[in-house]
PDB file of C-alpha atoms in Angstrom:
ATOM      1  CA  MET R   1      -8.458  26.717  10.268  1.00 39.00           C
ATOM      2  CA  SER R   2      -8.105  23.306  11.908  1.00 56.00           C
ATOM      3  CA  GLU R   3      -4.805  21.488  12.164  1.00 80.00           C
ATOM      4  CA  PHE R   4      -4.260  18.583   9.766  1.00 89.00           C
ATOM      5  CA  ASP R   5      -4.855  15.239  11.515  1.00 95.00           C
ATOM      6  CA  ILE R   6      -2.243  12.932   9.992  1.00 96.00           C
ATOM      7  CA  LYS R   7      -3.477   9.926  11.999  1.00 95.00           C
ATOM      8  CA  ALA R   8      -7.056  10.301  10.727  1.00 96.00           C
ATOM      9  CA  PHE R   9      -5.695  10.886   7.198  1.00 97.00           C
ATOM     10  CA  TYR R  10      -3.728   7.630   7.276  1.00 97.00           C
ATOM     11  CA  GLY R  11      -6.674   5.729   8.783  1.00 96.00           C
ATOM     12  CA  ARG R  12      -8.945   6.902   5.938  1.00 97.00           C
ATOM     13  CA  TYR R  13      -6.281   5.877   3.415  1.00 97.00           C
ATOM     14  CA  VAL R  14      -6.086   2.335   4.812  1.00 96.00           C
ATOM     15  CA  ASP R  15      -9.893   2.105   4.764  1.00 97.00           C
ATOM     16  CA  VAL R  16      -9.911   3.092   1.068  1.00 96.00           C
ATOM     17  CA  ILE R  17      -7.180   0.534   0.283  1.00 94.00           C
ATOM     18  CA  ASN R  18      -9.088  -2.248   2.041  1.00 96.00           C
ATOM     19  CA  ALA R  19     -12.292  -1.263   0.231  1.00 95.00           C
ATOM     20  CA  HIS R  20     -10.364  -1.361  -3.091  1.00 93.00           C
ATOM     21  CA  GLN R  21     -11.752   2.082  -3.899  1.00 94.00           C
ATOM     22  CA  TRP R  22      -9.102   2.937  -6.471  1.00 88.00           C
ATOM     23  CA  ASP R  23     -11.164   5.864  -7.737  1.00 84.00           C
ATOM     24  CA  ARG R  24     -10.634   7.397  -4.264  1.00 93.00           C
ATOM     25  CA  VAL R  25      -6.994   6.513  -3.553  1.00 91.00           C
ATOM     26  CA  GLY R  26      -5.930   9.519  -5.628  1.00 90.00           C
ATOM     27  CA  GLU R  27      -7.488  11.776  -2.983  1.00 94.00           C
ATOM     28  CA  PHE R  28      -4.506  10.952  -0.779  1.00 96.00           C
ATOM     29  CA  MET R  29      -1.737  11.482  -3.339  1.00 96.00           C
ATOM     30  CA  ALA R  30      -0.110  14.647  -4.653  1.00 96.00           C
ATOM     31  CA  ASP R  31      -0.039  15.124  -8.443  1.00 96.00           C
ATOM     32  CA  THR R  32       3.368  13.451  -8.439  1.00 96.00           C
ATOM     33  CA  VAL R  33       4.776  11.192  -5.748  1.00 96.00           C
ATOM     34  CA  LEU R  34       8.347  10.107  -5.199  1.00 96.00           C
ATOM     35  CA  ALA R  35       8.041   6.309  -5.023  1.00 92.00           C
ATOM     36  CA  HIS R  36      11.291   4.454  -4.371  1.00 88.00           C
ATOM     37  CA  GLY R  37      13.222   7.425  -5.707  1.00 90.00           C
ATOM     38  CA  VAL R  38      11.196   7.637  -8.937  1.00 94.00           C
ATOM     39  CA  SER R  39       8.658  10.348  -9.638  1.00 96.00           C
ATOM     40  CA  VAL R  40       5.286   8.824 -10.557  1.00 95.00           C
ATOM     41  CA  THR R  41       2.009  10.493 -11.376  1.00 96.00           C
ATOM     42  CA  ARG R  42      -1.088  10.044  -9.286  1.00 94.00           C
ATOM     43  CA  GLU R  43      -2.593   8.016 -12.150  1.00 94.00           C
ATOM     44  CA  GLN R  44       0.433   5.681 -12.243  1.00 94.00           C
ATOM     45  CA  GLY R  45       0.158   5.168  -8.483  1.00 90.00           C
ATOM     46  CA  ILE R  46      -3.535   4.335  -8.761  1.00 91.00           C
ATOM     47  CA  ALA R  47      -2.835   1.904 -11.614  1.00 92.00           C
ATOM     48  CA  ASN R  48      -0.219   0.148  -9.465  1.00 89.00           C
ATOM     49  CA  PHE R  49      -2.722  -0.401  -6.656  1.00 87.00           C
ATOM     50  CA  ALA R  50      -5.345  -1.648  -9.104  1.00 90.00           C
ATOM     51  CA  SER R  51      -2.876  -4.096 -10.694  1.00 89.00           C
ATOM     52  CA  ILE R  52      -2.240  -5.738  -7.332  1.00 88.00           C
ATOM     53  CA  THR R  53      -5.935  -6.367  -6.731  1.00 90.00           C
ATOM     54  CA  ASP R  54      -6.343  -7.578 -10.313  1.00 91.00           C
ATOM     55  CA  ALA R  55      -3.975 -10.375  -9.275  1.00 91.00           C
ATOM     56  CA  ILE R  56      -5.255 -10.647  -5.670  1.00 93.00           C
ATOM     57  CA  PRO R  57      -8.934  -9.626  -5.602  1.00 95.00           C
ATOM     58  CA  ASP R  58      -9.395 -10.450  -1.907  1.00 96.00           C
ATOM     59  CA  LEU R  59      -6.349  -8.458  -0.767  1.00 94.00           C
ATOM     60  CA  THR R  60      -6.559  -6.990   2.729  1.00 96.00           C
ATOM     61  CA  VAL R  61      -4.107  -4.859   4.659  1.00 96.00           C
ATOM     62  CA  GLU R  62      -3.782  -5.100   8.415  1.00 97.00           C
ATOM     63  CA  VAL R  63      -1.723  -2.330   9.959  1.00 97.00           C
ATOM     64  CA  LYS R  64       0.224  -3.768  12.863  1.00 98.00           C
ATOM     65  CA  GLN R  65       2.133  -0.692  13.978  1.00 98.00           C
ATOM     66  CA  THR R  66       2.270   2.956  12.986  1.00 97.00           C
ATOM     67  CA  VAL R  67       4.724   5.635  14.013  1.00 97.00           C
ATOM     68  CA  TYR R  68       4.126   9.330  13.352  1.00 96.00           C
ATOM     69  CA  ALA R  69       6.946  11.885  13.361  1.00 96.00           C
ATOM     70  CA  GLY R  70       5.915  15.303  12.094  1.00 93.00           C
ATOM     71  CA  ASP R  71       5.031  14.888   8.417  1.00 95.00           C
ATOM     72  CA  THR R  72       6.356  11.309   8.222  1.00 97.00           C
ATOM     73  CA  ILE R  73       4.476   8.054   8.784  1.00 98.00           C
ATOM     74  CA  GLY R  74       6.172   4.697   9.304  1.00 98.00           C
ATOM     75  CA  THR R  75       4.169   1.480   9.255  1.00 98.00           C
ATOM     76  CA  HIS R  76       4.408  -2.266   9.607  1.00 97.00           C
ATOM     77  CA  ALA R  77       1.516  -3.905   7.781  1.00 96.00           C
ATOM     78  CA  VAL R  78       0.541  -7.413   6.728  1.00 95.00           C
ATOM     79  CA  HIS R  79      -1.029  -8.004   3.310  1.00 93.00           C
ATOM     80  CA  ARG R  80      -3.155 -11.127   2.853  1.00 95.00           C
ATOM     81  CA  GLY R  81      -5.041 -12.623  -0.048  1.00 95.00           C
ATOM     82  CA  THR R  82      -5.155 -15.367  -2.657  1.00 95.00           C
ATOM     83  CA  PRO R  83      -3.637 -14.653  -6.085  1.00 92.00           C
ATOM     84  CA  VAL R  84      -5.837 -15.631  -9.037  1.00 94.00           C
ATOM     85  CA  GLN R  85      -3.456 -14.661 -11.823  1.00 91.00           C
ATOM     86  CA  GLU R  86       0.275 -14.407 -12.360  1.00 86.00           C
ATOM     87  CA  TRP R  87       1.896 -11.966  -9.981  1.00 79.00           C
ATOM     88  CA  LEU R  88       5.562 -11.050  -9.687  1.00 76.00           C
ATOM     89  CA  GLY R  89       6.240 -13.504 -12.491  1.00 78.00           C
ATOM     90  CA  VAL R  90       4.761 -16.474 -10.605  1.00 77.00           C
ATOM     91  CA  PRO R  91       1.507 -18.193 -11.641  1.00 83.00           C
ATOM     92  CA  PRO R  92      -1.161 -18.615  -8.949  1.00 86.00           C
ATOM     93  CA  ASN R  93      -1.135 -21.828  -6.937  1.00 87.00           C
ATOM     94  CA  GLY R  94      -4.567 -21.422  -5.304  1.00 90.00           C
ATOM     95  CA  LYS R  95      -3.035 -20.804  -1.872  1.00 91.00           C
ATOM     96  CA  PRO R  96      -3.321 -17.627   0.176  1.00 93.00           C
ATOM     97  CA  ILE R  97      -0.288 -15.448   0.740  1.00 91.00           C
ATOM     98  CA  GLU R  98       0.777 -13.277   3.646  1.00 92.00           C
ATOM     99  CA  VAL R  99       3.493 -10.678   3.219  1.00 90.00           C
ATOM    100  CA  HIS R 100       4.889  -8.231   5.743  1.00 93.00           C
ATOM    101  CA  GLU R 101       5.588  -4.706   4.578  1.00 94.00           C
ATOM    102  CA  ILE R 102       7.472  -1.795   6.090  1.00 96.00           C
ATOM    103  CA  THR R 103       6.508   1.556   4.554  1.00 96.00           C
ATOM    104  CA  THR R 104       7.425   5.180   5.042  1.00 97.00           C
ATOM    105  CA  TYR R 105       5.301   8.046   3.795  1.00 97.00           C
ATOM    106  CA  LYS R 106       5.922  11.776   3.711  1.00 98.00           C
ATOM    107  CA  VAL R 107       2.897  14.073   3.743  1.00 98.00           C
ATOM    108  CA  GLU R 108       2.745  17.678   2.542  1.00 96.00           C
ATOM    109  CA  ASN R 109      -0.375  19.814   2.304  1.00 95.00           C
ATOM    110  CA  GLY R 110      -2.568  16.839   3.228  1.00 95.00           C
ATOM    111  CA  LYS R 111      -1.257  14.529   0.467  1.00 97.00           C
ATOM    112  CA  PHE R 112       1.380  11.828   0.167  1.00 97.00           C
ATOM    113  CA  VAL R 113       4.414  13.218  -1.650  1.00 97.00           C
ATOM    114  CA  GLN R 114       6.731  10.301  -0.955  1.00 97.00           C
ATOM    115  CA  MET R 115       6.074   6.568  -0.478  1.00 95.00           C
ATOM    116  CA  SER R 116       8.591   3.795  -0.107  1.00 95.00           C
ATOM    117  CA  ASN R 117       8.032   0.234   1.015  1.00 93.00           C
ATOM    118  CA  VAL R 118       9.925  -2.988   1.534  1.00 93.00           C
ATOM    119  CA  TRP R 119       8.265  -6.386   1.219  1.00 89.00           C
ATOM    120  CA  ASP R 120       9.755  -9.718   2.218  1.00 85.00           C
ATOM    121  CA  LEU R 121       9.809 -10.760  -1.456  1.00 81.00           C
ATOM    122  CA  GLU R 122      11.711 -14.013  -0.999  1.00 84.00           C
ATOM    123  CA  THR R 123       9.118 -15.332   1.458  1.00 85.00           C
ATOM    124  CA  LEU R 124       6.343 -14.062  -0.789  1.00 82.00           C
ATOM    125  CA  LYS R 125       7.769 -15.801  -3.870  1.00 80.00           C
ATOM    126  CA  ARG R 126       8.103 -19.039  -1.897  1.00 84.00           C
ATOM    127  CA  GLN R 127       4.431 -18.800  -0.919  1.00 84.00           C
ATOM    128  CA  LEU R 128       3.459 -18.161  -4.528  1.00 80.00           C
ATOM    129  CA  SER R 129       5.461 -21.073  -5.901  1.00 80.00           C
ATOM    130  CA  ASN R 130       4.738 -23.787  -3.295  1.00 77.00           C
TER     131      ASN R 130
END
């Protein structure tokens, strides 16, 4: 049996996110995932991703830095796109946004079991409202 390649796993996940293949994102998630301390189902996680691209159809994620430590992944990524509908309580202004994100993931048995991220929400809300 081959050893699990966490780097290839994460690379495939980012490719699926950038392709907006929400029917496939569940392949990377356990049945339930601890997200920000709250247990969510795979279906709820998929719906969250889809809701973001409903608001920002051209969303892309550029991973700037990734750190791997055993079963844990830490990333710095930049999300870019142009909102076309209200998002985070702010109506679209027709301008593109760019938001930096720091995320940690825990992987067990080849699936994410924990995901937690921090976005620079104040800068993001300024971009949305200007």
